[in-house]
mmCIF file of C-alpha atoms in Angstrom:
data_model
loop_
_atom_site.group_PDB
_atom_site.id
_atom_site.type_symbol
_atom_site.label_atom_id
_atom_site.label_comp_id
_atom_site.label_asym_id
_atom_site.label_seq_id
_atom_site.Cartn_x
_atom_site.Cartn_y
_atom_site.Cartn_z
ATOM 1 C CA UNK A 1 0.000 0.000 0.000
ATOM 2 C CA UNK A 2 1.104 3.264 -1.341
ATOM 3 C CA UNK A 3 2.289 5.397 2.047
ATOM 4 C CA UNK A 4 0.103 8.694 2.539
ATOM 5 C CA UNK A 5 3.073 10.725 3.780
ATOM 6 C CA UNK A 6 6.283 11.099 1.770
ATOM 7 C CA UNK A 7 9.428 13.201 1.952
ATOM 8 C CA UNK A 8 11.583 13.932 -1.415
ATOM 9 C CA UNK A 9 14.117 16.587 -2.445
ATOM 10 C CA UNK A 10 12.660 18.666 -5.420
ATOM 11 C CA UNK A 11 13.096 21.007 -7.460
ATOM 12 C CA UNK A 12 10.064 23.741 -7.621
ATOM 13 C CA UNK A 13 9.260 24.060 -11.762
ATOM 14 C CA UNK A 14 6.318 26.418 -11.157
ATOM 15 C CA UNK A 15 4.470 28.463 -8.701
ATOM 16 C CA UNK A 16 0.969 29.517 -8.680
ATOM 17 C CA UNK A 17 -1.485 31.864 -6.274
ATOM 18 C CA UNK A 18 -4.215 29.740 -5.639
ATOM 19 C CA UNK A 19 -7.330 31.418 -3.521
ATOM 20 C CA UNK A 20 -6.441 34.213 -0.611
ATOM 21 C CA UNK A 21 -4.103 32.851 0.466
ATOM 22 C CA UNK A 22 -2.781 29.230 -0.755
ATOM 23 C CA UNK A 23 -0.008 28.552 -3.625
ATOM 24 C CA UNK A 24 -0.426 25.446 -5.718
ATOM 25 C CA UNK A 25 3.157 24.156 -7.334
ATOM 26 C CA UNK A 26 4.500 21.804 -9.835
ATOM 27 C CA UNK A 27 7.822 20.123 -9.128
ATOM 28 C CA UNK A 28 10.261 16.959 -10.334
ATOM 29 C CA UNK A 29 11.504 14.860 -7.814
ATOM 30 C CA UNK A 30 13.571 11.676 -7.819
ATOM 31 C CA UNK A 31 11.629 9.222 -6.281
ATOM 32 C CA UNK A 32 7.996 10.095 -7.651
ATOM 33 C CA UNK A 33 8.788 12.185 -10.308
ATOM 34 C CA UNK A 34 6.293 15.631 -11.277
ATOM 35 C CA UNK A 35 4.318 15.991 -8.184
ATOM 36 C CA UNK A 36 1.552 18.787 -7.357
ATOM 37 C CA UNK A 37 1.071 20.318 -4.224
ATOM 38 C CA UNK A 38 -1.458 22.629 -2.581
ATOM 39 C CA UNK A 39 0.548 24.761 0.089
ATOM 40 C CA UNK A 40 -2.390 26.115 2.612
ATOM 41 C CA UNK A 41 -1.484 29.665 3.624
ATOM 42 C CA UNK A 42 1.955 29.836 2.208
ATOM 43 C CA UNK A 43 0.876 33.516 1.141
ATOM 44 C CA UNK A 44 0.076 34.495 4.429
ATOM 45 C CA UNK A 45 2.937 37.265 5.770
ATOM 46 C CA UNK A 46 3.695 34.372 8.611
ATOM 47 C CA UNK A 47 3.926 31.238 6.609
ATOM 48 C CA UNK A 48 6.894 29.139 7.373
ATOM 49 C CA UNK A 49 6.614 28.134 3.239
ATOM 50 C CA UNK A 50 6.407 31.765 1.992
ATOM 51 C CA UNK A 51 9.448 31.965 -0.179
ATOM 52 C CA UNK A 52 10.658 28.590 0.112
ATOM 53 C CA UNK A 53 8.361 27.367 -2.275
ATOM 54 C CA UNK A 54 9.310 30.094 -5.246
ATOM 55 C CA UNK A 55 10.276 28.449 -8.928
ATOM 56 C CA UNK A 56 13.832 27.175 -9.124
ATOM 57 C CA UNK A 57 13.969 26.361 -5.752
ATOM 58 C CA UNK A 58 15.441 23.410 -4.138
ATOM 59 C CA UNK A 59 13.890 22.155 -1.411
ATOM 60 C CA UNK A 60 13.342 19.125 0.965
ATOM 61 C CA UNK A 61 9.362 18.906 1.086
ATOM 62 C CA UNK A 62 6.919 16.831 3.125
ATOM 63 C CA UNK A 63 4.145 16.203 1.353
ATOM 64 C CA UNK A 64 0.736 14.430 2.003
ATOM 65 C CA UNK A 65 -1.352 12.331 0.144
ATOM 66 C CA UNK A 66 -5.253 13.452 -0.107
ATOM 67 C CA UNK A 67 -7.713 12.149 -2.561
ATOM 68 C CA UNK A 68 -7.256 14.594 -5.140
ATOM 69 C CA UNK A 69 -4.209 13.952 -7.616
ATOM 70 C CA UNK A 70 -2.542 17.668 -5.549
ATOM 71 C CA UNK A 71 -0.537 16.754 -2.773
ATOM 72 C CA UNK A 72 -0.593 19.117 0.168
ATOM 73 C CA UNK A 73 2.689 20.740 1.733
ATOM 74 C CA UNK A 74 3.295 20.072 5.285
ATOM 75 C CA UNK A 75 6.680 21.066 5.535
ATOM 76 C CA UNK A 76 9.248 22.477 3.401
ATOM 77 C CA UNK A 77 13.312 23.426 4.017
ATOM 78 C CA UNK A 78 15.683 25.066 1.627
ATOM 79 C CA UNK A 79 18.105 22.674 0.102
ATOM 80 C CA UNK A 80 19.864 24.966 -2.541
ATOM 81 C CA UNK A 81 18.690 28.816 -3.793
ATOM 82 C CA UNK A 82 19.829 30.631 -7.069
ATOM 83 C CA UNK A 83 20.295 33.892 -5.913
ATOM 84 C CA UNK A 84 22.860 34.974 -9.084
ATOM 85 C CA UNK A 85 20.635 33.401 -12.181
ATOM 86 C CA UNK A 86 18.043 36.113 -10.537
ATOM 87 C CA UNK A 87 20.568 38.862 -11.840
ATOM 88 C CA UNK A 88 20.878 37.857 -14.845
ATOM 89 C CA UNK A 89 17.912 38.008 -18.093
ATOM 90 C CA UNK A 90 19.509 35.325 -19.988
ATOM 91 C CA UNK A 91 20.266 33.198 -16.913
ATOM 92 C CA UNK A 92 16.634 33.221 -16.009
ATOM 93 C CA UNK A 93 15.221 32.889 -18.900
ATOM 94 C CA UNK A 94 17.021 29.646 -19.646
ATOM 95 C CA UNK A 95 16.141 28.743 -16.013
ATOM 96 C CA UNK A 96 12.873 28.639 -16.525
ATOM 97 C CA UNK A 97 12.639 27.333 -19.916
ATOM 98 C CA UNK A 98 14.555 24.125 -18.834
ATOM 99 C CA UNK A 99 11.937 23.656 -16.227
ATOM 100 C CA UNK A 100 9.272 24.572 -18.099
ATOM 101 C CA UNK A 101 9.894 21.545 -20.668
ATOM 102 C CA UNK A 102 10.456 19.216 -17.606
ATOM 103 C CA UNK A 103 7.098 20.325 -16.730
ATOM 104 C CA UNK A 104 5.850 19.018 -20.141
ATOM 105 C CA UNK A 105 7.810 15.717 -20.149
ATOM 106 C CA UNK A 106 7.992 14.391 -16.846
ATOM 107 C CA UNK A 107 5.056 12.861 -15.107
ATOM 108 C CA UNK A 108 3.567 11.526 -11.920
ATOM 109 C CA UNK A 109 4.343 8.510 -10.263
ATOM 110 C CA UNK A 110 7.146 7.742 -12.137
ATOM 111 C CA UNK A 111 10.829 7.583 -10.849
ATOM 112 C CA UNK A 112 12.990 10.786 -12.286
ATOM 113 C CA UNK A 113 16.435 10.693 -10.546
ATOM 114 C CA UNK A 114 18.332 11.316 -14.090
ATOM 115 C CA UNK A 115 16.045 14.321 -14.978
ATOM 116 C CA UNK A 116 15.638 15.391 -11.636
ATOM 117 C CA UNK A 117 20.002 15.312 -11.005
ATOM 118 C CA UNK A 118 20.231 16.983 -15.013
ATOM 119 C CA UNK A 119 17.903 20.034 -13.709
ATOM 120 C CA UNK A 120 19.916 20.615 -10.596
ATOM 121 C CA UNK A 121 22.988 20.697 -12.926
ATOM 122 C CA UNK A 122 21.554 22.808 -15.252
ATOM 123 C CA UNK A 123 20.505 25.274 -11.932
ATOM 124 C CA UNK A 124 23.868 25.275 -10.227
ATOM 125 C CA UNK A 125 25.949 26.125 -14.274
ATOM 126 C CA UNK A 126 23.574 29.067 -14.003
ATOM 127 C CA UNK A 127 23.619 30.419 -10.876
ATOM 128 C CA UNK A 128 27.634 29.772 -10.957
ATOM 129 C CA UNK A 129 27.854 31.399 -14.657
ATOM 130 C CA UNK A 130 25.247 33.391 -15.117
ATOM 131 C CA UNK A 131 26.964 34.361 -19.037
ATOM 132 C CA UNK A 132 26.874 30.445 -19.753
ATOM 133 C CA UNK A 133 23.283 30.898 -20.765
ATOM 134 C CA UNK A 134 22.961 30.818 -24.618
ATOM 135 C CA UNK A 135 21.062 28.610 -26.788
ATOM 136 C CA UNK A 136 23.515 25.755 -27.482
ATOM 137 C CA UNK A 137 23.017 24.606 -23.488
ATOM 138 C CA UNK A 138 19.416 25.359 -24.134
ATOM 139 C CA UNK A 139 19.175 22.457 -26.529
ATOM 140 C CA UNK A 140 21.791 20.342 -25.417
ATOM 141 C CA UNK A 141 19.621 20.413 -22.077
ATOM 142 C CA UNK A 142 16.300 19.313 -23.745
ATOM 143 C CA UNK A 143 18.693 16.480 -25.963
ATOM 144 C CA UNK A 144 19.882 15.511 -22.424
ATOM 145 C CA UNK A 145 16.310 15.655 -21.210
ATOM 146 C CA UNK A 146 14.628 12.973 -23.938
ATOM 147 C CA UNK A 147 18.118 10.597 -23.534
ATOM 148 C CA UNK A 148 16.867 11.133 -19.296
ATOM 149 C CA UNK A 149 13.371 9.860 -20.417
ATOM 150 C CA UNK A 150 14.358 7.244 -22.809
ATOM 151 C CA UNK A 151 14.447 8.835 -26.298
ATOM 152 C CA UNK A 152 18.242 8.682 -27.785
ATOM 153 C CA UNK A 153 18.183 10.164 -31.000
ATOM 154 C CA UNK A 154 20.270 7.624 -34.036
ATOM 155 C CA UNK A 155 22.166 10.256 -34.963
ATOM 156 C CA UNK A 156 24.988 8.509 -36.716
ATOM 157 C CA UNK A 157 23.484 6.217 -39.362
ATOM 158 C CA UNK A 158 20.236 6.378 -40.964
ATOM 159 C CA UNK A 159 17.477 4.812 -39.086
ATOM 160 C CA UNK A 160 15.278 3.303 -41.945
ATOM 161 C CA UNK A 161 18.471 1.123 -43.849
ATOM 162 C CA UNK A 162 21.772 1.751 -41.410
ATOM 163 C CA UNK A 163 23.875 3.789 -43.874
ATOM 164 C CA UNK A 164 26.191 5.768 -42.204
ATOM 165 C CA UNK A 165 26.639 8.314 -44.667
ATOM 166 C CA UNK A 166 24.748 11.496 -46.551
ATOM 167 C CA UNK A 167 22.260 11.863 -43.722
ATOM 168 C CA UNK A 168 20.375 14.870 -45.386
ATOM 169 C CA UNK A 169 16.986 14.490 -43.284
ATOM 170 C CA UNK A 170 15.276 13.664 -39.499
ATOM 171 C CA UNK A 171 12.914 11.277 -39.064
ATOM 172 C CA UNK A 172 10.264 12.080 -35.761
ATOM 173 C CA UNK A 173 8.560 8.851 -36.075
ATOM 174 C CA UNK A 174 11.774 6.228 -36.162
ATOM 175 C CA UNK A 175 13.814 8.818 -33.849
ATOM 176 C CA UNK A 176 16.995 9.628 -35.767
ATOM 177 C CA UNK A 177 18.550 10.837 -39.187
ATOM 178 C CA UNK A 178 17.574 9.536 -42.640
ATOM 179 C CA UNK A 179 19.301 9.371 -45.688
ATOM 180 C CA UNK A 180 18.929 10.566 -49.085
ATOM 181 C CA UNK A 181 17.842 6.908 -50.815
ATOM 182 C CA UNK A 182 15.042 7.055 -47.605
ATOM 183 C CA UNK A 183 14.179 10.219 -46.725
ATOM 184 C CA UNK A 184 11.072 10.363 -48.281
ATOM 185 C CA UNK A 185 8.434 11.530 -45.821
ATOM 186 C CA UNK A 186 11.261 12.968 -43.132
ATOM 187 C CA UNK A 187 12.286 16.606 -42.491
ATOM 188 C CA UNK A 188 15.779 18.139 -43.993
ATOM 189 C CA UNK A 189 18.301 18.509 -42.167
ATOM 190 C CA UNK A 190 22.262 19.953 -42.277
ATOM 191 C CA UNK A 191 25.145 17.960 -41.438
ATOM 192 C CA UNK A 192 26.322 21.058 -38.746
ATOM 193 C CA UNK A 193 22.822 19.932 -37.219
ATOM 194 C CA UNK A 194 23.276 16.611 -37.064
ATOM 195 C CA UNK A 195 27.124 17.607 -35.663
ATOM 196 C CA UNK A 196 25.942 19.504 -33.441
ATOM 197 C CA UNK A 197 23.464 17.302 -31.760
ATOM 198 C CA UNK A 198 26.294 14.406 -31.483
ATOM 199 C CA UNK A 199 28.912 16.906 -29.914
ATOM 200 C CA UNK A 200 25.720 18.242 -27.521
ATOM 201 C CA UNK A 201 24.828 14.416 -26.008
ATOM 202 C CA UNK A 202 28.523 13.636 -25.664
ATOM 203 C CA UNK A 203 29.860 16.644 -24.013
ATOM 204 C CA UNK A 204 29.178 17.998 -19.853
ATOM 205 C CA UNK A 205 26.616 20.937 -20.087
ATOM 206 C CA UNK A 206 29.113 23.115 -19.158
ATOM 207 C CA UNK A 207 30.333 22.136 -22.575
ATOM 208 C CA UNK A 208 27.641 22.925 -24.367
ATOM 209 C CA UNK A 209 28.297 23.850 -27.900
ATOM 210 C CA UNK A 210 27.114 26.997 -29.549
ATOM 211 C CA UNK A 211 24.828 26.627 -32.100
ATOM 212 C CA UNK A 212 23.890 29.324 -34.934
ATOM 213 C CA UNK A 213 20.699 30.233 -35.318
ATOM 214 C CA UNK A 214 19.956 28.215 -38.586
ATOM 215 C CA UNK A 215 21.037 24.875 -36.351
ATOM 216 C CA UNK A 216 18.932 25.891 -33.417
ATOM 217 C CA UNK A 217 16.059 26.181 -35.448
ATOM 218 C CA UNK A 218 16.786 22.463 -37.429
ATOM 219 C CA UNK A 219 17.638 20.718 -33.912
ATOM 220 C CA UNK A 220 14.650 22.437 -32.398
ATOM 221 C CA UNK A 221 12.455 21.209 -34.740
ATOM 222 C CA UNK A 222 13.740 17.400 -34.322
ATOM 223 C CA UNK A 223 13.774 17.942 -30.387
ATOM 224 C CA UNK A 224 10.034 19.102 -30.490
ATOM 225 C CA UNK A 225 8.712 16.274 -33.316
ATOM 226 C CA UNK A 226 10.216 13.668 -31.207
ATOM 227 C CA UNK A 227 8.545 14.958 -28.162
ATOM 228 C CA UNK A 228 5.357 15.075 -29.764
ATOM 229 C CA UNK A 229 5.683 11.475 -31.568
ATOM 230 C CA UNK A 230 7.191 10.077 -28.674
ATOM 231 C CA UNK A 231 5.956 11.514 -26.004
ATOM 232 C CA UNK A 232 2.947 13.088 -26.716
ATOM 233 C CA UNK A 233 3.850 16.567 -25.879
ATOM 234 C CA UNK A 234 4.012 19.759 -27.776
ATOM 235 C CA UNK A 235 7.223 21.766 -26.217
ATOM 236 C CA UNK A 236 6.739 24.611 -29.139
ATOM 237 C CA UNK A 237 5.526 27.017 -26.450
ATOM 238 C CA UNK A 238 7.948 28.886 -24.207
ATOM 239 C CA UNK A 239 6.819 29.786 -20.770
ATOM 240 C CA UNK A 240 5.479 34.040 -20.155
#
Protein backbone atom coordinates (compact mmCIF):
# COMPACT_ATOMS: atom_id res chain seq x y z
CA UNK A 1 0.00 0.00 0.00
CA UNK A 2 1.10 3.26 -1.34
CA UNK A 3 2.29 5.40 2.05
CA UNK A 4 0.10 8.69 2.54
CA UNK A 5 3.07 10.73 3.78
CA UNK A 6 6.28 11.10 1.77
CA UNK A 7 9.43 13.20 1.95
CA UNK A 8 11.58 13.93 -1.42
CA UNK A 9 14.12 16.59 -2.45
CA UNK A 10 12.66 18.67 -5.42
CA UNK A 11 13.10 21.01 -7.46
CA UNK A 12 10.06 23.74 -7.62
CA UNK A 13 9.26 24.06 -11.76
CA UNK A 14 6.32 26.42 -11.16
CA UNK A 15 4.47 28.46 -8.70
CA UNK A 16 0.97 29.52 -8.68
CA UNK A 17 -1.49 31.86 -6.27
CA UNK A 18 -4.21 29.74 -5.64
CA UNK A 19 -7.33 31.42 -3.52
CA UNK A 20 -6.44 34.21 -0.61
CA UNK A 21 -4.10 32.85 0.47
CA UNK A 22 -2.78 29.23 -0.75
CA UNK A 23 -0.01 28.55 -3.63
CA UNK A 24 -0.43 25.45 -5.72
CA UNK A 25 3.16 24.16 -7.33
CA UNK A 26 4.50 21.80 -9.83
CA UNK A 27 7.82 20.12 -9.13
CA UNK A 28 10.26 16.96 -10.33
CA UNK A 29 11.50 14.86 -7.81
CA UNK A 30 13.57 11.68 -7.82
CA UNK A 31 11.63 9.22 -6.28
CA UNK A 32 8.00 10.10 -7.65
CA UNK A 33 8.79 12.19 -10.31
CA UNK A 34 6.29 15.63 -11.28
CA UNK A 35 4.32 15.99 -8.18
CA UNK A 36 1.55 18.79 -7.36
CA UNK A 37 1.07 20.32 -4.22
CA UNK A 38 -1.46 22.63 -2.58
CA UNK A 39 0.55 24.76 0.09
CA UNK A 40 -2.39 26.11 2.61
CA UNK A 41 -1.48 29.67 3.62
CA UNK A 42 1.96 29.84 2.21
CA UNK A 43 0.88 33.52 1.14
CA UNK A 44 0.08 34.50 4.43
CA UNK A 45 2.94 37.27 5.77
CA UNK A 46 3.69 34.37 8.61
CA UNK A 47 3.93 31.24 6.61
CA UNK A 48 6.89 29.14 7.37
CA UNK A 49 6.61 28.13 3.24
CA UNK A 50 6.41 31.77 1.99
CA UNK A 51 9.45 31.97 -0.18
CA UNK A 52 10.66 28.59 0.11
CA UNK A 53 8.36 27.37 -2.28
CA UNK A 54 9.31 30.09 -5.25
CA UNK A 55 10.28 28.45 -8.93
CA UNK A 56 13.83 27.17 -9.12
CA UNK A 57 13.97 26.36 -5.75
CA UNK A 58 15.44 23.41 -4.14
CA UNK A 59 13.89 22.16 -1.41
CA UNK A 60 13.34 19.12 0.96
CA UNK A 61 9.36 18.91 1.09
CA UNK A 62 6.92 16.83 3.12
CA UNK A 63 4.14 16.20 1.35
CA UNK A 64 0.74 14.43 2.00
CA UNK A 65 -1.35 12.33 0.14
CA UNK A 66 -5.25 13.45 -0.11
CA UNK A 67 -7.71 12.15 -2.56
CA UNK A 68 -7.26 14.59 -5.14
CA UNK A 69 -4.21 13.95 -7.62
CA UNK A 70 -2.54 17.67 -5.55
CA UNK A 71 -0.54 16.75 -2.77
CA UNK A 72 -0.59 19.12 0.17
CA UNK A 73 2.69 20.74 1.73
CA UNK A 74 3.29 20.07 5.28
CA UNK A 75 6.68 21.07 5.53
CA UNK A 76 9.25 22.48 3.40
CA UNK A 77 13.31 23.43 4.02
CA UNK A 78 15.68 25.07 1.63
CA UNK A 79 18.11 22.67 0.10
CA UNK A 80 19.86 24.97 -2.54
CA UNK A 81 18.69 28.82 -3.79
CA UNK A 82 19.83 30.63 -7.07
CA UNK A 83 20.29 33.89 -5.91
CA UNK A 84 22.86 34.97 -9.08
CA UNK A 85 20.63 33.40 -12.18
CA UNK A 86 18.04 36.11 -10.54
CA UNK A 87 20.57 38.86 -11.84
CA UNK A 88 20.88 37.86 -14.85
CA UNK A 89 17.91 38.01 -18.09
CA UNK A 90 19.51 35.33 -19.99
CA UNK A 91 20.27 33.20 -16.91
CA UNK A 92 16.63 33.22 -16.01
CA UNK A 93 15.22 32.89 -18.90
CA UNK A 94 17.02 29.65 -19.65
CA UNK A 95 16.14 28.74 -16.01
CA UNK A 96 12.87 28.64 -16.52
CA UNK A 97 12.64 27.33 -19.92
CA UNK A 98 14.55 24.13 -18.83
CA UNK A 99 11.94 23.66 -16.23
CA UNK A 100 9.27 24.57 -18.10
CA UNK A 101 9.89 21.55 -20.67
CA UNK A 102 10.46 19.22 -17.61
CA UNK A 103 7.10 20.32 -16.73
CA UNK A 104 5.85 19.02 -20.14
CA UNK A 105 7.81 15.72 -20.15
CA UNK A 106 7.99 14.39 -16.85
CA UNK A 107 5.06 12.86 -15.11
CA UNK A 108 3.57 11.53 -11.92
CA UNK A 109 4.34 8.51 -10.26
CA UNK A 110 7.15 7.74 -12.14
CA UNK A 111 10.83 7.58 -10.85
CA UNK A 112 12.99 10.79 -12.29
CA UNK A 113 16.44 10.69 -10.55
CA UNK A 114 18.33 11.32 -14.09
CA UNK A 115 16.05 14.32 -14.98
CA UNK A 116 15.64 15.39 -11.64
CA UNK A 117 20.00 15.31 -11.00
CA UNK A 118 20.23 16.98 -15.01
CA UNK A 119 17.90 20.03 -13.71
CA UNK A 120 19.92 20.61 -10.60
CA UNK A 121 22.99 20.70 -12.93
CA UNK A 122 21.55 22.81 -15.25
CA UNK A 123 20.51 25.27 -11.93
CA UNK A 124 23.87 25.27 -10.23
CA UNK A 125 25.95 26.12 -14.27
CA UNK A 126 23.57 29.07 -14.00
CA UNK A 127 23.62 30.42 -10.88
CA UNK A 128 27.63 29.77 -10.96
CA UNK A 129 27.85 31.40 -14.66
CA UNK A 130 25.25 33.39 -15.12
CA UNK A 131 26.96 34.36 -19.04
CA UNK A 132 26.87 30.44 -19.75
CA UNK A 133 23.28 30.90 -20.76
CA UNK A 134 22.96 30.82 -24.62
CA UNK A 135 21.06 28.61 -26.79
CA UNK A 136 23.51 25.75 -27.48
CA UNK A 137 23.02 24.61 -23.49
CA UNK A 138 19.42 25.36 -24.13
CA UNK A 139 19.18 22.46 -26.53
CA UNK A 140 21.79 20.34 -25.42
CA UNK A 141 19.62 20.41 -22.08
CA UNK A 142 16.30 19.31 -23.74
CA UNK A 143 18.69 16.48 -25.96
CA UNK A 144 19.88 15.51 -22.42
CA UNK A 145 16.31 15.65 -21.21
CA UNK A 146 14.63 12.97 -23.94
CA UNK A 147 18.12 10.60 -23.53
CA UNK A 148 16.87 11.13 -19.30
CA UNK A 149 13.37 9.86 -20.42
CA UNK A 150 14.36 7.24 -22.81
CA UNK A 151 14.45 8.84 -26.30
CA UNK A 152 18.24 8.68 -27.78
CA UNK A 153 18.18 10.16 -31.00
CA UNK A 154 20.27 7.62 -34.04
CA UNK A 155 22.17 10.26 -34.96
CA UNK A 156 24.99 8.51 -36.72
CA UNK A 157 23.48 6.22 -39.36
CA UNK A 158 20.24 6.38 -40.96
CA UNK A 159 17.48 4.81 -39.09
CA UNK A 160 15.28 3.30 -41.95
CA UNK A 161 18.47 1.12 -43.85
CA UNK A 162 21.77 1.75 -41.41
CA UNK A 163 23.88 3.79 -43.87
CA UNK A 164 26.19 5.77 -42.20
CA UNK A 165 26.64 8.31 -44.67
CA UNK A 166 24.75 11.50 -46.55
CA UNK A 167 22.26 11.86 -43.72
CA UNK A 168 20.37 14.87 -45.39
CA UNK A 169 16.99 14.49 -43.28
CA UNK A 170 15.28 13.66 -39.50
CA UNK A 171 12.91 11.28 -39.06
CA UNK A 172 10.26 12.08 -35.76
CA UNK A 173 8.56 8.85 -36.07
CA UNK A 174 11.77 6.23 -36.16
CA UNK A 175 13.81 8.82 -33.85
CA UNK A 176 17.00 9.63 -35.77
CA UNK A 177 18.55 10.84 -39.19
CA UNK A 178 17.57 9.54 -42.64
CA UNK A 179 19.30 9.37 -45.69
CA UNK A 180 18.93 10.57 -49.08
CA UNK A 181 17.84 6.91 -50.81
CA UNK A 182 15.04 7.06 -47.60
CA UNK A 183 14.18 10.22 -46.72
CA UNK A 184 11.07 10.36 -48.28
CA UNK A 185 8.43 11.53 -45.82
CA UNK A 186 11.26 12.97 -43.13
CA UNK A 187 12.29 16.61 -42.49
CA UNK A 188 15.78 18.14 -43.99
CA UNK A 189 18.30 18.51 -42.17
CA UNK A 190 22.26 19.95 -42.28
CA UNK A 191 25.14 17.96 -41.44
CA UNK A 192 26.32 21.06 -38.75
CA UNK A 193 22.82 19.93 -37.22
CA UNK A 194 23.28 16.61 -37.06
CA UNK A 195 27.12 17.61 -35.66
CA UNK A 196 25.94 19.50 -33.44
CA UNK A 197 23.46 17.30 -31.76
CA UNK A 198 26.29 14.41 -31.48
CA UNK A 199 28.91 16.91 -29.91
CA UNK A 200 25.72 18.24 -27.52
CA UNK A 201 24.83 14.42 -26.01
CA UNK A 202 28.52 13.64 -25.66
CA UNK A 203 29.86 16.64 -24.01
CA UNK A 204 29.18 18.00 -19.85
CA UNK A 205 26.62 20.94 -20.09
CA UNK A 206 29.11 23.11 -19.16
CA UNK A 207 30.33 22.14 -22.57
CA UNK A 208 27.64 22.92 -24.37
CA UNK A 209 28.30 23.85 -27.90
CA UNK A 210 27.11 27.00 -29.55
CA UNK A 211 24.83 26.63 -32.10
CA UNK A 212 23.89 29.32 -34.93
CA UNK A 213 20.70 30.23 -35.32
CA UNK A 214 19.96 28.21 -38.59
CA UNK A 215 21.04 24.88 -36.35
CA UNK A 216 18.93 25.89 -33.42
CA UNK A 217 16.06 26.18 -35.45
CA UNK A 218 16.79 22.46 -37.43
CA UNK A 219 17.64 20.72 -33.91
CA UNK A 220 14.65 22.44 -32.40
CA UNK A 221 12.46 21.21 -34.74
CA UNK A 222 13.74 17.40 -34.32
CA UNK A 223 13.77 17.94 -30.39
CA UNK A 224 10.03 19.10 -30.49
CA UNK A 225 8.71 16.27 -33.32
CA UNK A 226 10.22 13.67 -31.21
CA UNK A 227 8.55 14.96 -28.16
CA UNK A 228 5.36 15.07 -29.76
CA UNK A 229 5.68 11.47 -31.57
CA UNK A 230 7.19 10.08 -28.67
CA UNK A 231 5.96 11.51 -26.00
CA UNK A 232 2.95 13.09 -26.72
CA UNK A 233 3.85 16.57 -25.88
CA UNK A 234 4.01 19.76 -27.78
CA UNK A 235 7.22 21.77 -26.22
CA UNK A 236 6.74 24.61 -29.14
CA UNK A 237 5.53 27.02 -26.45
CA UNK A 238 7.95 28.89 -24.21
CA UNK A 239 6.82 29.79 -20.77
CA UNK A 240 5.48 34.04 -20.15
Amino acid sequence: MTSRRLSTEAVVLRSMRYGEADRILHAITPEHGRVGAIAKGARRPRSKLGGRLEPLAVVQLELQRGRSDLMTVVGADTVAVHHRILTSHAALESAQRACHVVDRTCVPDEPAARVHGLLRSLLALLDGRPDAAHEGLQLAFRLKLLYALGLQPALGSCVRCGRHDALVAFDDAQGGAVCAACRSGAVSIDPGSLAFMIEALGAPLQDAPSAPPAVARQVHRAINGLAAEHLGVDLRGEPS
